[in-house]
mmCIF file of C-alpha atoms in Angstrom:
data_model
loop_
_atom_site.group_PDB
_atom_site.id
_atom_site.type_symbol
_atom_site.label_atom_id
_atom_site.label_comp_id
_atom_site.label_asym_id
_atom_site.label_seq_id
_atom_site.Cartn_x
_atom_site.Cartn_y
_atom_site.Cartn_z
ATOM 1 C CA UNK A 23 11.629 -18.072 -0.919
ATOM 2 C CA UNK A 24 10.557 -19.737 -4.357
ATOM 3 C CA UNK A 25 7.634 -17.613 -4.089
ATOM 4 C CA UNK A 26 9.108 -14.304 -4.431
ATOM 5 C CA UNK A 27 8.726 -12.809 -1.121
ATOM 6 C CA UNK A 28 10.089 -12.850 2.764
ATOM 7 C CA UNK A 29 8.245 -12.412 5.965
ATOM 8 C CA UNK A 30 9.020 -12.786 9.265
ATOM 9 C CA UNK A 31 7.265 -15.235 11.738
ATOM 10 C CA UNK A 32 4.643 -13.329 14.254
ATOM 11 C CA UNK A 33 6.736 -12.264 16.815
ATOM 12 C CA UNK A 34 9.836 -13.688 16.210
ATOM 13 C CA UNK A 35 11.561 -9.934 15.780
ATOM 14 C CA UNK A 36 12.793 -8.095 12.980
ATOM 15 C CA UNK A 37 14.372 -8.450 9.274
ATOM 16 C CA UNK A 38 17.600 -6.496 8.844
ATOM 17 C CA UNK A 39 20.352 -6.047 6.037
ATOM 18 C CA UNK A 40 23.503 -7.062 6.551
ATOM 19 C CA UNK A 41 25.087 -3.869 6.123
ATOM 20 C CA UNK A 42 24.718 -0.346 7.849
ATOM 21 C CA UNK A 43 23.774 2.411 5.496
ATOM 22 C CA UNK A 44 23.873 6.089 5.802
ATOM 23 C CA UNK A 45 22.760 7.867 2.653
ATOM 24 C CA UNK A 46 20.584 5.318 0.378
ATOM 25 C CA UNK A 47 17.152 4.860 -1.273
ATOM 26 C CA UNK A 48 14.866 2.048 -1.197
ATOM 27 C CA UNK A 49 11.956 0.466 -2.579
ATOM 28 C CA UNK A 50 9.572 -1.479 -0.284
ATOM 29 C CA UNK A 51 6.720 -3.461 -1.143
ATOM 30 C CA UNK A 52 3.677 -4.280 1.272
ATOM 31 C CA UNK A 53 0.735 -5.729 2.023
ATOM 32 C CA UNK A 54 -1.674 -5.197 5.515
ATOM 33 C CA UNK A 55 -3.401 -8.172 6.718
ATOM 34 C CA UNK A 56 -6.782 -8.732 4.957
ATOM 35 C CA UNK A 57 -9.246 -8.879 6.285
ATOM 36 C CA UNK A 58 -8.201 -6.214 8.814
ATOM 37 C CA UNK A 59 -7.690 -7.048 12.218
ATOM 38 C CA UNK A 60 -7.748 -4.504 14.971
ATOM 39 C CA UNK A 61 -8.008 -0.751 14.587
ATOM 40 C CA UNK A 62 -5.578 2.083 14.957
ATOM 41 C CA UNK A 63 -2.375 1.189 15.835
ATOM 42 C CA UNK A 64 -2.971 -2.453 16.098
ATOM 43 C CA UNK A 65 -3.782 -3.018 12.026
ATOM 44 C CA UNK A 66 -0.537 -4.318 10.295
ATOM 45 C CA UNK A 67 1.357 -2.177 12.017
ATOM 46 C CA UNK A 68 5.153 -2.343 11.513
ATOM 47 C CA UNK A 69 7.925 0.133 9.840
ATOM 48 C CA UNK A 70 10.946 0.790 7.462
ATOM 49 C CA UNK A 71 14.351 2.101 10.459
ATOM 50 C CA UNK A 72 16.552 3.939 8.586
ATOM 51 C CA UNK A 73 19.567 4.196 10.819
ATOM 52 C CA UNK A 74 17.958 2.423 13.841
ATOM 53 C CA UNK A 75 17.024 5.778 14.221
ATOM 54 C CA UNK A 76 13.890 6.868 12.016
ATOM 55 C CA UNK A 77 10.964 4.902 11.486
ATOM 56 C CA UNK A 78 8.846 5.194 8.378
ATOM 57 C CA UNK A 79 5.462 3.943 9.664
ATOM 58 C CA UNK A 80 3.780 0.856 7.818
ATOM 59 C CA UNK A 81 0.543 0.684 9.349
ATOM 60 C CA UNK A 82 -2.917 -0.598 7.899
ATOM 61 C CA UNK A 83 -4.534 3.124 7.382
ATOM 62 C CA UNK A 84 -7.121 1.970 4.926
ATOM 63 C CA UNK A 85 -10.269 3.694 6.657
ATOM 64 C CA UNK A 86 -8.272 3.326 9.788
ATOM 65 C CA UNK A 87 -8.118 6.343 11.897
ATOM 66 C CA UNK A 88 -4.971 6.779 14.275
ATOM 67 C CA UNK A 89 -2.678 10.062 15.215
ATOM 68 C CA UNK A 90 -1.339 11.526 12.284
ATOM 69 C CA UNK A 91 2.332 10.773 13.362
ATOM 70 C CA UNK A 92 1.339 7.346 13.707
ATOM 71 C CA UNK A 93 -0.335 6.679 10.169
ATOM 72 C CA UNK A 94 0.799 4.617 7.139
ATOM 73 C CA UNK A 95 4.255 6.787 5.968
ATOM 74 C CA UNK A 96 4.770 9.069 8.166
ATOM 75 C CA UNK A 97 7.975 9.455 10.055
ATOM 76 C CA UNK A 98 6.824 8.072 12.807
ATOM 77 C CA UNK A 99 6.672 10.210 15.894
ATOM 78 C CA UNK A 100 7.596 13.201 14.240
ATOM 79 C CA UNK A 101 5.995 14.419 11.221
ATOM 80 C CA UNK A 102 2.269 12.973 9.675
ATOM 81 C CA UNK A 103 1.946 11.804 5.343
ATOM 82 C CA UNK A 104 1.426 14.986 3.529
ATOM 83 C CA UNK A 105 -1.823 12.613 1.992
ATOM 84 C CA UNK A 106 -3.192 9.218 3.173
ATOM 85 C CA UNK A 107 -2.314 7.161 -0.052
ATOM 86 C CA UNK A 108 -3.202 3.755 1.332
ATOM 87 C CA UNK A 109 -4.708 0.879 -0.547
ATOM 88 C CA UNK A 110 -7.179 -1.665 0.973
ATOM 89 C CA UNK A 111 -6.071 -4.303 3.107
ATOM 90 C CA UNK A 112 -4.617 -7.247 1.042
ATOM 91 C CA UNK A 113 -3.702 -4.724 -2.202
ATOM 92 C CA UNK A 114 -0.050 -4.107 -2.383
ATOM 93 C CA UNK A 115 1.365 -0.648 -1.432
ATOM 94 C CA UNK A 116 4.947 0.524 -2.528
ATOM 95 C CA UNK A 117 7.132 2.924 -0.564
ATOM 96 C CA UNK A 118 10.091 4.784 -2.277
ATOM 97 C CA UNK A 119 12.305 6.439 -0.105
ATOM 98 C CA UNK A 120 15.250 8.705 -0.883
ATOM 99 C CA UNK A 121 17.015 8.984 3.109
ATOM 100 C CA UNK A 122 19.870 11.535 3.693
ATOM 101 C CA UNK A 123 21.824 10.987 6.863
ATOM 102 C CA UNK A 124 22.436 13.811 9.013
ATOM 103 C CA UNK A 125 26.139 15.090 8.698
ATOM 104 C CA UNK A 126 28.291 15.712 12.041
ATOM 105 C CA UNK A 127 31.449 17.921 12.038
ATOM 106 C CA UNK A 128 33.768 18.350 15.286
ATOM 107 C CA UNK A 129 30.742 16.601 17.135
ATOM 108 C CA UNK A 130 28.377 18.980 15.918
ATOM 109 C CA UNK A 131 25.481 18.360 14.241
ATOM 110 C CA UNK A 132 26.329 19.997 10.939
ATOM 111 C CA UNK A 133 22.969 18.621 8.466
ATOM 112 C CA UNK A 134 19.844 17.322 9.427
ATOM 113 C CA UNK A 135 18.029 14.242 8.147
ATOM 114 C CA UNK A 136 16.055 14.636 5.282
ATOM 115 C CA UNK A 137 13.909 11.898 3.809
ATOM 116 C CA UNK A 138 11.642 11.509 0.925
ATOM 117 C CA UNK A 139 8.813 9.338 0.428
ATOM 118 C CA UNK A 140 6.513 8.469 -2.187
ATOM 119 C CA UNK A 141 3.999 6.026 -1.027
ATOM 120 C CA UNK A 142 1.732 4.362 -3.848
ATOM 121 C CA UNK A 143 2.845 7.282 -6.433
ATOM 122 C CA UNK A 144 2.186 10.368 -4.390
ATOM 123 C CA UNK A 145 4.555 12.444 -2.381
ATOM 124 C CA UNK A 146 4.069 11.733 1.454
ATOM 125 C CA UNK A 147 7.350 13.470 3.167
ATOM 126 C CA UNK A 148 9.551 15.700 1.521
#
């Protein structure tokens, strides 16, 4: 790690932290394969789990077209980026995320989620 940064090895799974977090905010800094490789879904395509639970999509959408649930920051599966703020392939890309859990009571969902994200400076999910 003398360089500064971790990665995993293709297809040898996932980076976790050691700890399980509810409420929390994190910054996340990226880069997408350059050159690009694939289209849609299959350029750099990864994500941030918050929970195990919700995925905040990293994906290559650089003049990359894909279904707007599926594109660089948005909650994957469930609601698209307000604006697609991605750099080129190769440039890095930031993601600051402010994650409330959702809040049970009697085994009742009490609060949803909510999650903020600012992706390269602008406001993606609020």
């Amino acid at each position: 790690m003398g360089s500064g940064y971790f990665e995993t090895v293709p297809k040898t799974g996932y980076i976790y932290s050691k700890k399980a977090f509810g409420d929390c905010q994190l910054h996340v800094e990226f880069t997408t394969p350059s050159p690009p490789i694939g289209e849609g879904q299959d350029r750099g395509n990864s994500g941030v789990l918050l929970m195990g639970l919700y995925e905040i999509q990293v994906l290559d959408s650089y003049n990359n077209r894909t279904y707007a649930d599926g594109s660089a920051a948005a909650v994957y599966g469930q609601y698209p980026p307000l604006v697609n703020a991605s750099r080129a392939p190769g440039q890095w890309q930031t993601y600051d995320i402010v994650f409330h859990a959702p809040k049970f009571g009697d085994g009742k969902l009490v609060k949803k989620a909510r999650v903020t994200v600012i992706h390269n400076g602008w406001l993606v999910q609020d």
